Every structure is written in structure tokens, then in C-alpha cells.
PDB file of C-alpha atoms in Angstrom:
ATOM      1  CA  MET A1370      25.377  40.778 -23.854  1.00  0.00           C
ATOM      2  CA  ALA A1371      23.447  42.487 -21.070  1.00  0.00           C
ATOM      3  CA  LYS A1372      25.402  44.281 -18.390  1.00  0.00           C
ATOM      4  CA  ASP A1373      25.379  42.519 -15.058  1.00  0.00           C
ATOM      5  CA  LYS A1374      24.248  45.098 -12.505  1.00  0.00           C
ATOM      6  CA  LYS A1375      24.829  43.762  -9.020  1.00  0.00           C
ATOM      7  CA  THR A1376      24.134  45.651  -5.874  1.00  0.00           C
ATOM      8  CA  PHE A1377      26.849  46.423  -3.379  1.00  0.00           C
ATOM      9  CA  GLN A1378      25.425  43.816  -0.944  1.00  0.00           C
ATOM     10  CA  ASP A1379      25.483  41.099  -3.640  1.00  0.00           C
ATOM     11  CA  ARG A1380      29.122  41.835  -4.528  1.00  0.00           C
ATOM     12  CA  LEU A1381      30.107  41.919  -0.842  1.00  0.00           C
ATOM     13  CA  ALA A1382      28.369  38.575  -0.185  1.00  0.00           C
ATOM     14  CA  GLU A1383      30.167  37.017  -3.156  1.00  0.00           C
ATOM     15  CA  GLU A1384      33.530  38.285  -1.922  1.00  0.00           C
ATOM     16  CA  ILE A1385      32.917  36.920   1.579  1.00  0.00           C
ATOM     17  CA  ASP A1386      31.810  33.543   0.194  1.00  0.00           C
ATOM     18  CA  GLU A1387      34.851  33.404  -2.045  1.00  0.00           C
ATOM     19  CA  ALA A1388      37.230  34.357   0.781  1.00  0.00           C
ATOM     20  CA  ILE A1389      35.803  31.680   3.086  1.00  0.00           C
ATOM     21  CA  THR A1390      35.645  29.008   0.389  1.00  0.00           C
ATOM     22  CA  ASN A1391      39.129  29.614  -0.988  1.00  0.00           C
ATOM     23  CA  GLY A1392      40.812  30.305   2.355  1.00  0.00           C
ATOM     24  CA  SER A1393      42.767  27.568   4.095  1.00  0.00           C
ATOM     25  CA  ASP A1394      41.788  26.267   7.527  1.00  0.00           C
ATOM     26  CA  GLU A1395      44.869  27.898   9.029  1.00  0.00           C
ATOM     27  CA  ASP A1396      43.928  31.310   7.597  1.00  0.00           C
ATOM     28  CA  VAL A1397      40.380  31.037   8.951  1.00  0.00           C
ATOM     29  CA  ARG A1398      41.654  30.025  12.412  1.00  0.00           C
ATOM     30  CA  LYS A1399      44.218  32.860  12.395  1.00  0.00           C
ATOM     31  CA  GLU A1400      41.530  35.428  11.482  1.00  0.00           C
ATOM     32  CA  ALA A1401      39.171  34.066  14.157  1.00  0.00           C
ATOM     33  CA  ASP A1402      41.931  34.248  16.777  1.00  0.00           C
ATOM     34  CA  GLU A1403      42.780  37.842  15.765  1.00  0.00           C
ATOM     35  CA  ALA A1404      39.091  38.760  16.029  1.00  0.00           C
ATOM     36  CA  GLY A1405      38.908  37.178  19.482  1.00  0.00           C
ATOM     37  CA  GLU A1406      36.522  34.390  18.449  1.00  0.00           C
ATOM     38  CA  ASP A1407      36.596  31.015  20.203  1.00  0.00           C
ATOM     39  CA  ILE A1408      36.389  28.437  17.406  1.00  0.00           C
ATOM     40  CA  ALA A1409      35.665  25.507  19.750  1.00  0.00           C
ATOM     41  CA  ALA A1410      32.748  27.343  21.381  1.00  0.00           C
ATOM     42  CA  PHE A1411      31.445  28.335  17.945  1.00  0.00           C
ATOM     43  CA  GLY A1412      31.641  24.677  16.831  1.00  0.00           C
ATOM     44  CA  ASP A1413      29.742  23.561  19.933  1.00  0.00           C
ATOM     45  CA  ARG A1414      27.042  26.178  19.299  1.00  0.00           C
ATOM     46  CA  MET A1415      26.743  25.074  15.655  1.00  0.00           C
ATOM     47  CA  ARG A1416      26.471  21.374  16.624  1.00  0.00           C
ATOM     48  CA  ALA A1417      23.757  22.185  19.177  1.00  0.00           C
ATOM     49  CA  TRP A1418      21.936  24.301  16.586  1.00  0.00           C
ATOM     50  CA  LEU A1419      22.131  21.476  14.023  1.00  0.00           C
ATOM     51  CA  GLU A1420      20.683  18.997  16.526  1.00  0.00           C
ATOM     52  CA  THR A1421      17.732  21.265  17.277  1.00  0.00           C
ATOM     53  CA  ALA A1422      17.285  21.883  13.555  1.00  0.00           C
ATOM     54  CA  LYS A1423      17.215  18.115  12.927  1.00  0.00           C
ATOM     55  CA  ASP A1424      14.632  17.673  15.681  1.00  0.00           C
ATOM     56  CA  GLU A1425      12.492  20.479  14.282  1.00  0.00           C
ATOM     57  CA  VAL A1426      12.651  19.053  10.758  1.00  0.00           C
ATOM     58  CA  ALA A1427      11.740  15.584  12.047  1.00  0.00           C
ATOM     59  CA  GLU A1428       8.831  17.051  14.014  1.00  0.00           C
ATOM     60  CA  MET A1429       7.579  18.958  10.954  1.00  0.00           C
ATOM     61  CA  ALA A1430       7.867  15.827   8.809  1.00  0.00           C
ATOM     62  CA  MET A1431       5.898  13.833  11.400  1.00  0.00           C
ATOM     63  CA  LYS A1432       3.165  16.492  11.486  1.00  0.00           C
ATOM     64  CA  GLU A1433       2.958  16.471   7.670  1.00  0.00           C
ATOM     65  CA  ALA A1434       2.769  12.662   7.608  1.00  0.00           C
ATOM     66  CA  LYS A1435       0.026  12.639  10.258  1.00  0.00           C
ATOM     67  CA  ALA A1436      -1.935  15.275   8.345  1.00  0.00           C
ATOM     68  CA  ALA A1437      -1.608  13.279   5.105  1.00  0.00           C
ATOM     69  CA  ALA A1438      -2.723  10.084   6.857  1.00  0.00           C
ATOM     70  CA  GLU A1439      -5.674  11.890   8.421  1.00  0.00           C
ATOM     71  CA  LYS A1440      -6.666  13.314   5.042  1.00  0.00           C
ATOM     72  CA  ASP A1441      -6.398   9.848   3.512  1.00  0.00           C
ATOM     73  CA  ARG A1442      -8.590   8.371   6.244  1.00  0.00           C
ATOM     74  CA  ALA A1443     -11.163  11.117   5.761  1.00  0.00           C
ATOM     75  CA  THR A1444     -11.424  10.555   2.008  1.00  0.00           C
ATOM     76  CA  ARG A1445     -10.948   6.782   1.969  1.00  0.00           C
ATOM     77  CA  GLU A1446     -14.499   5.975   3.103  1.00  0.00           C
ATOM     78  CA  GLN A1447     -15.906   8.073   0.276  1.00  0.00           C
ATOM     79  CA  ASN A1448     -13.921   6.132  -2.316  1.00  0.00           C
ATOM     80  CA  VAL A1449     -14.890   2.643  -1.130  1.00  0.00           C
ATOM     81  CA  VAL A1450     -18.090   1.082  -2.412  1.00  0.00           C
ATOM     82  CA  SER A1451     -19.558  -1.285   0.105  1.00  0.00           C
ATOM     83  CA  MET A1452     -20.755  -4.622  -1.166  1.00  0.00           C
ATOM     84  CA  PRO A1453     -23.914  -6.111   0.290  1.00  0.00           C
ATOM     85  CA  GLN A1454     -23.275  -9.180   2.401  1.00  0.00           C
ATOM     86  CA  ARG A1455     -24.804 -12.275   0.843  1.00  0.00           C
ATOM     87  CA  ARG A1456     -26.515 -14.388   3.408  1.00  0.00           C
ATOM     88  CA  PRO A1457     -27.903 -17.830   2.732  1.00  0.00           C
ATOM     89  CA  GLY A1458     -31.671 -18.010   2.451  1.00  0.00           C
ATOM     90  CA  SER A1459     -33.747 -19.486   5.196  1.00  0.00           C
ATOM     91  CA  ARG A1460     -32.015 -22.852   5.404  1.00  0.00           C
ATOM     92  CA  PRO A1461     -32.783 -25.219   8.220  1.00  0.00           C
ATOM     93  CA  ASP A1462     -29.861 -26.163  10.434  1.00  0.00           C
ATOM     94  CA  SER A1463     -30.028 -29.739   9.203  1.00  0.00           C
ATOM     95  CA  PHE A1464     -29.712 -28.731   5.533  1.00  0.00           C
ATOM     96  CA  MET A1465     -27.844 -31.247   3.387  1.00  0.00           C
ATOM     97  CA  PRO A1466     -26.830 -30.290  -0.168  1.00  0.00           C
ATOM     98  CA  ASP A1467     -28.350 -32.388  -2.956  1.00  0.00           C
ATOM     99  CA  THR A1468     -25.221 -33.392  -4.839  1.00  0.00           C
ATOM    100  CA  VAL A1469     -22.361 -35.597  -3.735  1.00  0.00           C
ATOM    101  CA  ALA A1470     -19.830 -32.983  -4.847  1.00  0.00           C
ATOM    102  CA  ALA A1471     -21.444 -30.355  -2.649  1.00  0.00           C
ATOM    103  CA  ARG A1472     -21.328 -32.727   0.303  1.00  0.00           C
ATOM    104  CA  HIS A1473     -17.645 -33.503  -0.310  1.00  0.00           C
ATOM    105  CA  GLY A1474     -18.229 -37.255  -0.587  1.00  0.00           C
ATOM    106  CA  LYS A1475     -20.321 -37.773   2.544  1.00  0.00           C
ATOM    107  CA  LYS A1476     -22.860 -40.617   2.626  1.00  0.00           C
ATOM    108  CA  LEU A1477     -25.709 -40.743   0.133  1.00  0.00           C
ATOM    109  CA  SER A1478     -29.095 -39.422   1.091  1.00  0.00           C
ATOM    110  CA  GLU A1479     -32.290 -41.314   0.382  1.00  0.00           C
ATOM    111  CA  ARG A1480     -33.024 -38.827  -2.376  1.00  0.00           C
ATOM    112  CA  ASP A1481     -29.615 -39.589  -3.987  1.00  0.00           C
ATOM    113  CA  ARG A1482     -30.277 -43.339  -3.853  1.00  0.00           C
ATOM    114  CA  LYS A1483     -33.674 -42.969  -5.498  1.00  0.00           C
ATOM    115  CA  GLY A1484     -32.212 -40.731  -8.215  1.00  0.00           C
ATOM    116  CA  ILE A1485     -29.396 -43.185  -8.981  1.00  0.00           C
ATOM    117  CA  GLU A1486     -31.838 -46.114  -9.121  1.00  0.00           C
ATOM    118  CA  LYS A1487     -34.092 -44.183 -11.512  1.00  0.00           C
ATOM    119  CA  ASP A1488     -31.117 -43.299 -13.736  1.00  0.00           C
ATOM    120  CA  LEU A1489     -30.039 -46.967 -13.850  1.00  0.00           C
ATOM    121  CA  GLU A1490     -33.563 -48.129 -14.681  1.00  0.00           C
ATOM    122  CA  ASP A1491     -33.706 -45.589 -17.532  1.00  0.00           C
ATOM    123  CA  LEU A1492     -30.269 -46.657 -18.754  1.00  0.00           C
ATOM    124  CA  PHE A1493     -31.173 -50.316 -18.999  1.00  0.00           C
ATOM    125  CA  ASP A1494     -34.746 -49.729 -20.228  1.00  0.00           C
ATOM    126  CA  ASP A1495     -34.688 -50.627 -23.938  1.00  0.00           C
ATOM    127  CA  ASP A1496     -38.003 -48.881 -24.541  1.00  0.00           C
ATOM    128  CA  ALA A1497     -36.585 -45.583 -23.317  1.00  0.00           C
ATOM    129  CA  TRP A1498     -33.981 -45.468 -26.092  1.00  0.00           C
ATOM    130  CA  PRO A1499     -34.855 -44.463 -29.661  1.00  0.00           C
ATOM    131  CA  ASP A1500     -34.847 -47.251 -32.261  1.00  0.00           C
ATOM    132  CA  LYS A1501     -31.620 -47.695 -34.166  1.00  0.00           C
ATOM    133  CA  LYS A1502     -32.247 -47.197 -37.836  1.00  0.00           C
ATOM    134  CA  GLY A1503     -30.107 -48.912 -40.403  1.00  0.00           C
ATOM    135  CA  GLU A1504     -28.137 -50.997 -37.941  1.00  0.00           C
ATOM    136  CA  ASP A1505     -28.460 -54.691 -37.267  1.00  0.00           C
ATOM    137  CA  GLU A1506     -28.682 -55.959 -33.750  1.00  0.00           C
TER     138      GLU A1506
END
């Protein structure tokens, strides 16, 4: 086991910490009174110091947060890939889609009517269908 070599200041600090930690409130007050210390004034000074410390910590945290946000803003644009905007081709203002589904059920165009009539003619045209082989009519 290695010898613990503490300096005089380290041993003194430990003794003071131990005396304060293990001492009762009455003993601490008695010692402060004997030394001529005003405990109430000391408490007020400590509370004021803690308030300023809290304010300083909050201010430092706000500065760090602002710096982080600024850094994020500066690097964000480099990380984003812009997508080209798709624009419709040169469509006239009166453009009407060709299919009923695209028009959401609006009235049929003349082109639609002609297409439906052609489909019906082909459907009922017996010559358009291949001959049935091996089946009786």
C-alpha cells in the first residue's frame, strides 16, 4: 500500500470540512458569535450571491443556446438538397384532362363520347373478334 502524502493545506482543508460538517448548528452559531460574525447578514449576502450566480448561469446557458442555434442555421443550408420545382408544361388555361377519373366525374367531352362510341362499336362488331374454334354457336 502506497503512503498517502498530503500537504499541510490538504490536511487543514479536510479538518475544516470535517469540523463544519460534523458540528451542530448551535456550535457553528456560537463560534460565529464569538468571532463577531453576523450570521443573518452573512445569510443575506449568500442569498444575494446565489441569485446573481443563477442569473449568470442562465445568461451563459442562453448564450450557448444562441451560439448552437446560429451554428445549426449556418450549416443547415449546406445539408439540404434543393429539389427542382416541377411546373406543368405549357398548358392552355382551358385545359381539360382526357379521362373521367382525372376530371373527377365532370361532364364528358366530345372526345370522350367519340371514344366510348368507338369502343361500343368494336365490342359489338362480330368481325372484330377472332373466330371461336371448337365451340358451337
